[in-house]
Short mmCIF file of C-alpha atoms in Angstrom, two decimals:
data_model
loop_
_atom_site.label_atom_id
_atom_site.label_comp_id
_atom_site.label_asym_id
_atom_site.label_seq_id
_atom_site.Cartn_x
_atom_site.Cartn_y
_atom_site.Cartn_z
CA UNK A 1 0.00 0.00 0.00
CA UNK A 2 1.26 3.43 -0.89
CA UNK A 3 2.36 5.58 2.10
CA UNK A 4 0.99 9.21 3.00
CA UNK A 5 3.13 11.58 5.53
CA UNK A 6 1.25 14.15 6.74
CA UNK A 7 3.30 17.49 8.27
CA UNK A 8 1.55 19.36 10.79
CA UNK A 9 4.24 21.88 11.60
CA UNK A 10 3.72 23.77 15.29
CA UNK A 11 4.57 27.33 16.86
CA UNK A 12 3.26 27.93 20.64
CA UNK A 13 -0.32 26.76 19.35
CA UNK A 14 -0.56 23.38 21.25
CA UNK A 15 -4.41 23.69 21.63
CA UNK A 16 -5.22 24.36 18.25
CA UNK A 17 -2.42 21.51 16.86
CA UNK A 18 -3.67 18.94 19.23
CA UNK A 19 -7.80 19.99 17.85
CA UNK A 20 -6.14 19.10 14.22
CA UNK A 21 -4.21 16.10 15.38
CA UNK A 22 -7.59 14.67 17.27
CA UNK A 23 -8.99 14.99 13.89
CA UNK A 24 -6.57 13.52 11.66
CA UNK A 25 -6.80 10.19 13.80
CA UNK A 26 -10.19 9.96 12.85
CA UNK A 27 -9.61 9.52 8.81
CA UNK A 28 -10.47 6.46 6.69
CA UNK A 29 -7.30 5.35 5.46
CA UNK A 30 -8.25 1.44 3.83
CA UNK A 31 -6.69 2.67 0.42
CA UNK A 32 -3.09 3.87 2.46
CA UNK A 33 -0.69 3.69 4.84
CA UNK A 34 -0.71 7.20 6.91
CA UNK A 35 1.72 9.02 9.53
CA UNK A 36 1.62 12.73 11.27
CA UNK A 37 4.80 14.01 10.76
CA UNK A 38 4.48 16.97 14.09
CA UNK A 39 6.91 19.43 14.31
CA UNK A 40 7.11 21.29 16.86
CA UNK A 41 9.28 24.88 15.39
CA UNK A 42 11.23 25.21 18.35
CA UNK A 43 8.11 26.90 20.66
CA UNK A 44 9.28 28.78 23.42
CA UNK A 45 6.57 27.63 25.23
CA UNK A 46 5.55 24.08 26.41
CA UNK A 47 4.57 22.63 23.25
CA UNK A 48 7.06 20.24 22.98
CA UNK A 49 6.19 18.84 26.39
CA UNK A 50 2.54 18.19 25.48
CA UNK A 51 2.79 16.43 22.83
CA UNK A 52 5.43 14.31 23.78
CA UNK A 53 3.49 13.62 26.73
CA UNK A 54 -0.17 13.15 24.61
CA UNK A 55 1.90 11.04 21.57
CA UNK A 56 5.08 9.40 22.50
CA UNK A 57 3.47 6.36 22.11
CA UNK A 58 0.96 6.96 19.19
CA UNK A 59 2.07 4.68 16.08
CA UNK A 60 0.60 7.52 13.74
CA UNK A 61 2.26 10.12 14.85
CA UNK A 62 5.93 11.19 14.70
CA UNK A 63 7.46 14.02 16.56
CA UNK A 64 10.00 16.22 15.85
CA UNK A 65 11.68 19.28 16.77
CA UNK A 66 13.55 21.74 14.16
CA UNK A 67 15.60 23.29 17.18
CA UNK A 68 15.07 26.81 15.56
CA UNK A 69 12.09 28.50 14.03
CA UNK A 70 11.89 28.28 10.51
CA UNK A 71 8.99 29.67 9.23
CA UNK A 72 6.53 28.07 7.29
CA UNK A 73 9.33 26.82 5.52
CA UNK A 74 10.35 24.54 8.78
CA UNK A 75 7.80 22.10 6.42
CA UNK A 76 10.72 21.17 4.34
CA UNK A 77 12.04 19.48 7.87
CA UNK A 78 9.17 17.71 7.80
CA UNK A 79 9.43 16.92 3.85
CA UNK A 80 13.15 15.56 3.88
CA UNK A 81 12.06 13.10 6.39
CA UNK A 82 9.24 12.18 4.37
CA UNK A 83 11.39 11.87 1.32
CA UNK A 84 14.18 9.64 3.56
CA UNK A 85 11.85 7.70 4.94
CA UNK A 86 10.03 6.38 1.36
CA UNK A 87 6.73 7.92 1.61
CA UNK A 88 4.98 8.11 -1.50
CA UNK A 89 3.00 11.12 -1.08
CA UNK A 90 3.55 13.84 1.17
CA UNK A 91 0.36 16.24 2.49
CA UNK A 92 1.34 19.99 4.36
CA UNK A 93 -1.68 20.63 6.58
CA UNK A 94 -1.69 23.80 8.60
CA UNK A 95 -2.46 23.51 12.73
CA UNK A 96 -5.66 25.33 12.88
CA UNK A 97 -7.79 23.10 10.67
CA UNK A 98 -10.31 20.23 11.18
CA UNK A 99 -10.88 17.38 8.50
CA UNK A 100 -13.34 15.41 7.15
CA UNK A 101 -12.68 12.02 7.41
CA UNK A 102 -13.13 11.24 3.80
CA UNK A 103 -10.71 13.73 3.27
CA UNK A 104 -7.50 12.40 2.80
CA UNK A 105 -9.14 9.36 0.73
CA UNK A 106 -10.49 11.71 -1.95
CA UNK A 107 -7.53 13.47 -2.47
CA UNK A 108 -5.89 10.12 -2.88
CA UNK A 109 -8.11 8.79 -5.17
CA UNK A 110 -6.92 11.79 -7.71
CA UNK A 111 -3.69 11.60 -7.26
CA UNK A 112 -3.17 9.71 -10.54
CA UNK A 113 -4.81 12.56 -12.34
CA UNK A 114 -3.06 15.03 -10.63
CA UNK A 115 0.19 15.87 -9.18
CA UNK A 116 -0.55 18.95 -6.72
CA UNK A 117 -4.01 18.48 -5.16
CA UNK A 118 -5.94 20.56 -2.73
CA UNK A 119 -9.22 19.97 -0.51
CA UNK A 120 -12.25 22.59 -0.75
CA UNK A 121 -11.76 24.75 2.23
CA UNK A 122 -14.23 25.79 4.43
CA UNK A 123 -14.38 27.96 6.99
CA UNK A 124 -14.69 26.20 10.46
CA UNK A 125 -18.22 27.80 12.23
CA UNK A 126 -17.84 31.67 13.37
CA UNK A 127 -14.45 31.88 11.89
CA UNK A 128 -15.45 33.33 8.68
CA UNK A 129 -14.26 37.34 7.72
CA UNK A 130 -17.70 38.69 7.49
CA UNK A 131 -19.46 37.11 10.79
CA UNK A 132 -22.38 38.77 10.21
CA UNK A 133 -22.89 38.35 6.69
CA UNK A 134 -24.36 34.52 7.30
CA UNK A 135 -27.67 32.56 8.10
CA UNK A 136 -27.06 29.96 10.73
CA UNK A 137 -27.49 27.17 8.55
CA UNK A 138 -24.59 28.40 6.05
CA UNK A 139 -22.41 27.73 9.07
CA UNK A 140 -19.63 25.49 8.31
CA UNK A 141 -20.15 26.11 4.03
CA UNK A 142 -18.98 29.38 3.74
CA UNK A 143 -15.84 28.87 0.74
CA UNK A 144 -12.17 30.01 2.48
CA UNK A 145 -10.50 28.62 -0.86
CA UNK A 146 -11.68 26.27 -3.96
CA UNK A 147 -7.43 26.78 -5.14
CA UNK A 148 -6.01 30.27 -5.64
CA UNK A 149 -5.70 32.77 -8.77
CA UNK A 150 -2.89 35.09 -9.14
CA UNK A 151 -3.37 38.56 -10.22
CA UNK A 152 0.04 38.62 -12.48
CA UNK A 153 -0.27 42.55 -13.04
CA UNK A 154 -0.25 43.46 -9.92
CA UNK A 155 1.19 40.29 -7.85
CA UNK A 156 -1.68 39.57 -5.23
CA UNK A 157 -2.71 35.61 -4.53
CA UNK A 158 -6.65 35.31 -3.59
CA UNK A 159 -8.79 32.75 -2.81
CA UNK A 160 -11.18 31.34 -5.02
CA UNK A 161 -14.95 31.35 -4.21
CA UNK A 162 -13.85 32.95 -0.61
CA UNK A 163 -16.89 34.05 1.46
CA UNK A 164 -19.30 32.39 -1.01
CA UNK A 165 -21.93 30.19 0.81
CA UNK A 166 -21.72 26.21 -0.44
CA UNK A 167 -24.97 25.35 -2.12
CA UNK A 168 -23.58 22.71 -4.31
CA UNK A 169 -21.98 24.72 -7.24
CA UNK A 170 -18.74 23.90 -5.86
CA UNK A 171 -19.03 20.40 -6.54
CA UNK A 172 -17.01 19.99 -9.92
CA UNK A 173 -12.72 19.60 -9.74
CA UNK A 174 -11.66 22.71 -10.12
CA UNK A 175 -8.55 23.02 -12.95
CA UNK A 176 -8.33 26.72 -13.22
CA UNK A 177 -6.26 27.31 -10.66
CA UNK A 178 -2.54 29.45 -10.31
CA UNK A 179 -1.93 27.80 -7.00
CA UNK A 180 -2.85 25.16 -4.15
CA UNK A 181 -3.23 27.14 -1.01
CA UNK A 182 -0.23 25.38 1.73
CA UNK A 183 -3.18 25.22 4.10
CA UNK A 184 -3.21 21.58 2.90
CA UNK A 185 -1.13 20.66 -0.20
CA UNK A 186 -0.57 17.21 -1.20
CA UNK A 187 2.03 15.83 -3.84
CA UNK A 188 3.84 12.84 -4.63
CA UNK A 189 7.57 12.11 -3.82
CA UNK A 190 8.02 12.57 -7.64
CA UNK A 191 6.88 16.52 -7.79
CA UNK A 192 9.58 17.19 -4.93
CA UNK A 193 11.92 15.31 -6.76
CA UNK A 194 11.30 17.09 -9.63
CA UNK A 195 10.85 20.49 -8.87
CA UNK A 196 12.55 20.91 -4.94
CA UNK A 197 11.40 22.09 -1.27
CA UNK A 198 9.79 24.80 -1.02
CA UNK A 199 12.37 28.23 -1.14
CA UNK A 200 13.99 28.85 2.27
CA UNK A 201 14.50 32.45 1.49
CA UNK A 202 10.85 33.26 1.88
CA UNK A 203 10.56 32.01 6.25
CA UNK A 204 6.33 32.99 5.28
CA UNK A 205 3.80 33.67 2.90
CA UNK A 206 3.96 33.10 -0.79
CA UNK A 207 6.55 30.14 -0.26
CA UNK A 208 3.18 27.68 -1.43
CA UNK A 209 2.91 29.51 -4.34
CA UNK A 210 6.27 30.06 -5.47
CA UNK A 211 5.98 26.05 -5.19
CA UNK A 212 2.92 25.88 -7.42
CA UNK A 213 4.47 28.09 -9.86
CA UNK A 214 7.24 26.02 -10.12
CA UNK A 215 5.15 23.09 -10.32
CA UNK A 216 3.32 24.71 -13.81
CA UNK A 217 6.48 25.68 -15.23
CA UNK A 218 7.41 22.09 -15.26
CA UNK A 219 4.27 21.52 -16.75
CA UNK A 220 2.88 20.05 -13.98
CA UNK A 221 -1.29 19.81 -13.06
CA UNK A 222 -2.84 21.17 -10.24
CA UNK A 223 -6.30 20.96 -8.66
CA UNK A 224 -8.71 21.37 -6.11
CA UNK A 225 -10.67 18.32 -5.15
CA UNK A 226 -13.97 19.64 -3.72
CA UNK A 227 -15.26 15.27 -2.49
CA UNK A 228 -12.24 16.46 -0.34
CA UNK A 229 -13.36 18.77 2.98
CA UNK A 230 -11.37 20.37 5.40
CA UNK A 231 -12.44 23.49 7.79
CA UNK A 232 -10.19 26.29 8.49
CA UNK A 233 -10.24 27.59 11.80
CA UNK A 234 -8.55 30.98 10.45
CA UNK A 235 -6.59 31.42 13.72
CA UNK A 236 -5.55 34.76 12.44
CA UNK A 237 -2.19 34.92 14.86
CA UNK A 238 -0.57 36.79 11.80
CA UNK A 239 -3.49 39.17 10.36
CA UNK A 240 -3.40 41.27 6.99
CA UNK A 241 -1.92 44.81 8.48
CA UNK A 242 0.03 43.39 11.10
CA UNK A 243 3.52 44.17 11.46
CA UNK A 244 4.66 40.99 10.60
CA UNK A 245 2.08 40.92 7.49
CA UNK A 246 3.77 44.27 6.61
CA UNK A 247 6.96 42.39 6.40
CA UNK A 248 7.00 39.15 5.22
CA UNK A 249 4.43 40.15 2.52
CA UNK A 250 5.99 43.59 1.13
CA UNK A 251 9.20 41.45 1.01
CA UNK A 252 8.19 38.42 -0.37
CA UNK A 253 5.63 39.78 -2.97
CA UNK A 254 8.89 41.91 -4.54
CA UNK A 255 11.00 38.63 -4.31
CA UNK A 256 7.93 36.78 -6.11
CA UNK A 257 7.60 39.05 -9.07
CA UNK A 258 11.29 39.40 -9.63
CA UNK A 259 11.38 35.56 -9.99
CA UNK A 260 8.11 35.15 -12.15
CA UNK A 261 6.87 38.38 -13.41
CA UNK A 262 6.96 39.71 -16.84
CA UNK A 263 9.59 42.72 -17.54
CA UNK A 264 6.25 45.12 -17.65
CA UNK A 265 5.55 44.04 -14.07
CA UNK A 266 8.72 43.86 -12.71
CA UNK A 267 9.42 47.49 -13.58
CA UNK A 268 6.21 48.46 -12.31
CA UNK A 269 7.19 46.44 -9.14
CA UNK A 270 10.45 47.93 -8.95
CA UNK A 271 8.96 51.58 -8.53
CA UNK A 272 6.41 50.46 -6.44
CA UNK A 273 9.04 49.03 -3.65
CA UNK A 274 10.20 52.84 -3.15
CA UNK A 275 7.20 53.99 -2.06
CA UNK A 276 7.53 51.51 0.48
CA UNK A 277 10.39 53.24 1.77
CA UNK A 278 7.55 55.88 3.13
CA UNK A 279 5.23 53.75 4.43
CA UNK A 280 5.51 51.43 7.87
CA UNK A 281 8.32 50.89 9.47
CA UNK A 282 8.10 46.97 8.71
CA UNK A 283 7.30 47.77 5.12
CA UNK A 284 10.38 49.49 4.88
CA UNK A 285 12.80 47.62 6.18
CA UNK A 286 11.26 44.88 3.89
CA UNK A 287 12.21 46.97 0.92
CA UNK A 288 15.83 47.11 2.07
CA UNK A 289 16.14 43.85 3.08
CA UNK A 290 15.08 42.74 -0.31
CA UNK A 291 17.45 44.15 -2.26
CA UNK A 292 20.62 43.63 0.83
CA UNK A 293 19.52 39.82 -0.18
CA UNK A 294 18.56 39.25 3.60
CA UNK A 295 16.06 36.75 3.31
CA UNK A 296 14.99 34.40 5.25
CA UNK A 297 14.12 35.36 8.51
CA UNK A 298 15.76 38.81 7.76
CA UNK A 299 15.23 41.40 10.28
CA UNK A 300 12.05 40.15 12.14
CA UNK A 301 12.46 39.60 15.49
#
């Protein structure tokens, strides 16, 4: 039987981890072999302790510990032991989700058609943006992500469908997408193989779709699998306007479009980062990072 590792990767969330792990030992799995790769990003706090103390002994589950915060991009810990260890496929979930049972077997059951495959994506009950904008019975169908678009003139990543209520028009594979959102992202061995980790230089945001991108320019397919649930609890512990938003995205965006852009929107790009120079402090100080090549981490403390 094939074999899936999933990588739940950690940073002082315990709680919300431990909600996703609870339900990722609830999936079907008669058509694969499955493990839960946790890391733990080297959390100051005592989430190492927990889940030793809740998992040491679980046969699904495999901890370990990156020793230094990484990012997002501590999933390519996670990946390399995957890849050493012979797994065939290998799914990035974030911590703050809950899954369907059913959902890891439909994205399975594509994976011949597909090499990069993503679940629809709800969001979990009262998590959604617009609270208020919802009957009680759309709870728990309102669309976080059907696969992302890119906006190549401008270089901004949305979410398909997001804030659209389920009534069944989502039911069809979606092709049309730019990108697989890293909230969960599944591939073969093969596509890693083929194409690499995902970039260390970006620590967060945009790494999953510098991947995807990567993935279509070695004329790879991607898709979002809609049989396949999963609910996003939206834990918002970085949110749009933040400082570290300011950062990681002004940075990153710039890094994006000089990588994949066309010359048009590269220039325009290029002008754009000096206004940045007058903005926030963060967004500033992403600007000069960019171009003193300090990725990474870079200046964010």
């Amino acid at each position: 039987m094939k074999k899936i590792a999933i990588i739940v990767l950690n940073w002082k969330q315990p709680k919300l981890t431990v909600e996703t792990i609870t339900s990722l030992l609830k999936i079907n799995h008669q058509s694969f072999i499955y493990e839960i790769i946790l890391i733990d990003n080297d959390s100051p706090d005592d989430s190492l302790k927990i889940f030793n103390k809740k998992y040491k002994n679980n046969k699904f589950i495999k901890i370990l510990n990156t020793k230094s915060n990484l990012g997002y991009v501590g999933n390519n810990f996670g990946i390399n032991y995957a890849l050493d260890n012979n797994f065939d496929f290998i799914v990035l979930l974030n911590n703050d989700v809950l899954v369907d049972p059913n959902f890891l077997e439909e994205l399975f059951k594509e994976s011949n058609n597909y090499d990069i495959l993503g679940p629809k994506i709800y969001f979990a009950p009262g998590f959604e943006f617009h609270k208020d904008r919802y009957k009680k019975k759309d709870l728990g169908k309102v669309i976080w992500s059907m696969g992302g678009k890119m906006d190549w003139n401008n270089i901004y990543g949305s979410n398909i469908s997001v804030d659209k209520v389920d009534h069944g028009q989502f039911d069809k594979i979606n092709e049309k997408v730019d990108f697989i959102s890293g909230c969960c992202l599944m591939a073969s061995r093969g596509v890693f193989k083929t194409i690499g980790l995902l970039d260390k230089n970006y620590f967060m945001y945009l790494e999953d779709v510098d991947f995807c991108q990567r993935a279509k320019k070695s004329k790879l397919k991607l898709a979002c699998i809609p049989k396949s649930i999963i609910w996003h609890v939206n834990s918002g512990s970085s949110k749009s306007g933040s400082d570290l938003h300011d950062y990681f995205i002004t940075r990153n965006r710039i890094y994006f479009a000089y990588k994949y852009a066309s010359l048009r929107t590269k220039f325009a790009i290029f002008r754009e980062s000096f206004k940045f120079l007058f903005k926030s402090k963060w967004q500033r100080q992403a600007v000069i990072d960019l171009y003193l090549k300090k990725m990474k981490k870079g200046s964010w403390q």
